[in-house]
Structures are given as C-alpha cells and as structure tokens.
Amino acid sequence: DGGITQSPKYLFRKEGQNVTLSCEQNLNHDAMYWYRQDPGQGLRLIYYSQIVNDFQKGDIAEGYSVSREKKESFPLTVTSAQKNPTAFYLCASALRTGNQPQHFGDGTRLSIL
Amino acid sequence: AQTVTQSQPEMSVQEAETVTLSCTYDTSESDYYLFWYKQPPSRQMILVIRQEAYKQQNATENRFSVNFQKAAKSFSLKISDSQLGDAAMYFCAYRSEGAQKLVFGQGTRLTINP
C-alpha cells in the first residue's frame, strides 16, 4: 500500500545536537511538507518542496533545514539553533496540481534530554 | 494573511446523535479550498472532507457533511449518527488556489459519550 513513512516515532535530542527526522513517501507525489504541532495548537508549516532539489521556507523555518535530493524523500534537520524543538512533527505530501489534499505520515515526537 | 478560527476548543455528543463543529476563516481571495482533518489519539492526520470554494453545493462524505457559507466565510462540519470512533481532534484548514501552504485552525476536541 502507498503511504508516507516517518521515522523514528520518538526522538530525543541533547543540548547542542542536530537531529534528523526522516520522511519517505511512495505515492509518487511531487510536493512534500513539514509541519510542527505544539500542544493545543494547530499545525504550522516549517518547509515545503514542490520538486526535487527545490524547497521553500514556511512560517517557522528558523532553526530547521531540509533537503530534497530524491522525489520520495524529504528529511528535516532540527539544528541546535532551534531553541525550543520539543514538539510533534508531521510530514505530508500531495500532488502538485489541482486541489489535491495533503496526506500525512504518523509523525515524530521530538523531546529534549 | 489568511487565518482560520475554530471557536470551540472542546465539544461532546452522545453516541448516535449529531454534532456540528464550527470554523470561520478570513481571506480576500475568491478561489480557495477548505478541508476538515481528523487527528485521533494515534496523532495521524486523516482527511475527512474537502470543499472547493467555487462549488455552491456542500460536500458530503457518508456521515460527514459541511455547511459552506462563502459570504459569511464559514465552513462548519456536521457529523451525523456519531460513533465512538469519531472521537478525535478536528482541524479546519484553508488553502489558496495555486498555493502550497495549508493554514490550520487551533482544533476542536470531540468527545463521544456512550
């Protein structure tokens, strides 16, 4: 079955450490997205990518970086510059054209040690 | 900038009854799309229903239907014959035509009482 796979499910970061969250999709979707969800809040867009080797900042990109070397993969790195990284991170993908909805992965919970 | 507001942080309903979740949005655009997503305790975001702004007819998916009032910028979700599996956070979301970004509301936590 096609879908979006995020790993790991839980991740812990030490102070000053960079960590990378994985997102892989086999839906042949062009666009991919990273969102952050804090308790009691909706999702906020971190980065998105419409095609390979291209990506754009979302509303809260500071302290994060991404790459899109393959259509199927869109990893997110939470850098040490992100001072409040504890949150739930959701990856999504969609066909680029039309009114296609975004499909989401199961998410990664990142916590600070 | 577009904003989405869900004014009901929590709602509860008896099993088998009907419940309506509210959503309003602010935009100056005429072409856009609206979505309702469900987030159960597993935290996965599941698309419930979507509405194109150019369509006057309200979208329906089985027990789920919307009341789309474009002039009032309102997009409420009605769940009929509520089931225990409907318990979740529900998020309303907006996307402009041609844009990639989804703008989410703060969510409404729905509890189903047996």
Short mmCIF file of C-alpha atoms in Angstrom, two decimals, chain A residues 9 31 33 35 37 40-45 48 50 59 88 90 96 98-106 109, chain B residues 33 35 37 39 42-47 50 52 54 89 91 95 97-107:
data_model
loop_
_atom_site.label_atom_id
_atom_site.label_comp_id
_atom_site.label_asym_id
_atom_site.label_seq_id
_atom_site.Cartn_x
_atom_site.Cartn_y
_atom_site.Cartn_z
CA LYS A 9 8.38 7.62 16.09
CA ALA A 31 5.15 18.12 -3.19
CA TYR A 33 5.82 19.38 3.57
CA TYR A 35 4.71 20.80 9.92
CA GLN A 37 2.42 20.80 16.13
CA GLY A 40 -3.31 22.55 21.97
CA GLN A 41 -2.40 24.16 18.69
CA GLY A 42 -2.85 23.54 15.02
CA LEU A 43 -0.09 22.73 12.58
CA ARG A 44 2.44 25.30 11.43
CA LEU A 45 4.43 24.97 8.22
CA TYR A 48 7.92 22.63 1.77
CA GLN A 50 7.38 21.20 -4.85
CA ASP A 59 6.20 30.24 8.57
CA PHE A 88 5.26 16.75 17.32
CA LEU A 90 4.29 15.80 10.81
CA ARG A 96 1.32 19.44 -7.07
CA GLY A 98 -5.19 20.99 -8.69
CA ASN A 99 -6.99 20.79 -5.41
CA GLN A 100 -5.29 17.63 -4.24
CA PRO A 101 -5.30 17.29 -0.45
CA GLN A 102 -2.22 16.66 1.60
CA HIS A 103 -1.68 13.17 3.00
CA PHE A 104 0.12 12.88 6.32
CA GLY A 105 2.54 10.48 7.95
CA ASP A 106 2.19 9.23 11.53
CA ARG A 109 7.67 13.19 18.71
CA TYR B 33 -10.11 25.14 -0.85
CA PHE B 35 -10.62 20.92 4.46
CA TYR B 37 -8.90 16.81 9.10
CA GLN B 39 -6.50 13.59 14.37
CA SER B 42 -2.69 7.97 17.25
CA ARG B 43 -1.84 11.53 16.07
CA GLN B 44 -2.15 10.71 12.36
CA MET B 45 -3.93 13.42 10.36
CA ILE B 46 -6.78 11.96 8.33
CA LEU B 47 -8.65 13.89 5.66
CA ARG B 50 -12.93 18.93 1.37
CA GLU B 52 -13.86 23.86 -3.36
CA TYR B 54 -16.27 27.73 -6.46
CA MET B 89 -9.21 16.41 17.41
CA PHE B 91 -8.87 20.67 12.40
CA ARG B 95 -5.53 26.61 1.08
CA GLU B 97 -5.75 28.36 -5.23
CA GLY B 98 -2.28 27.71 -6.56
CA ALA B 99 -0.69 27.86 -3.13
CA GLN B 100 1.06 25.02 -1.37
CA LYS B 101 0.51 26.11 2.18
CA LEU B 102 -2.30 24.84 4.38
CA VAL B 103 -3.43 27.21 7.13
CA PHE B 104 -4.87 25.34 10.11
CA GLY B 105 -7.24 26.33 12.86
CA GLN B 106 -6.47 25.56 16.51
CA GLY B 107 -8.60 22.44 16.55
#
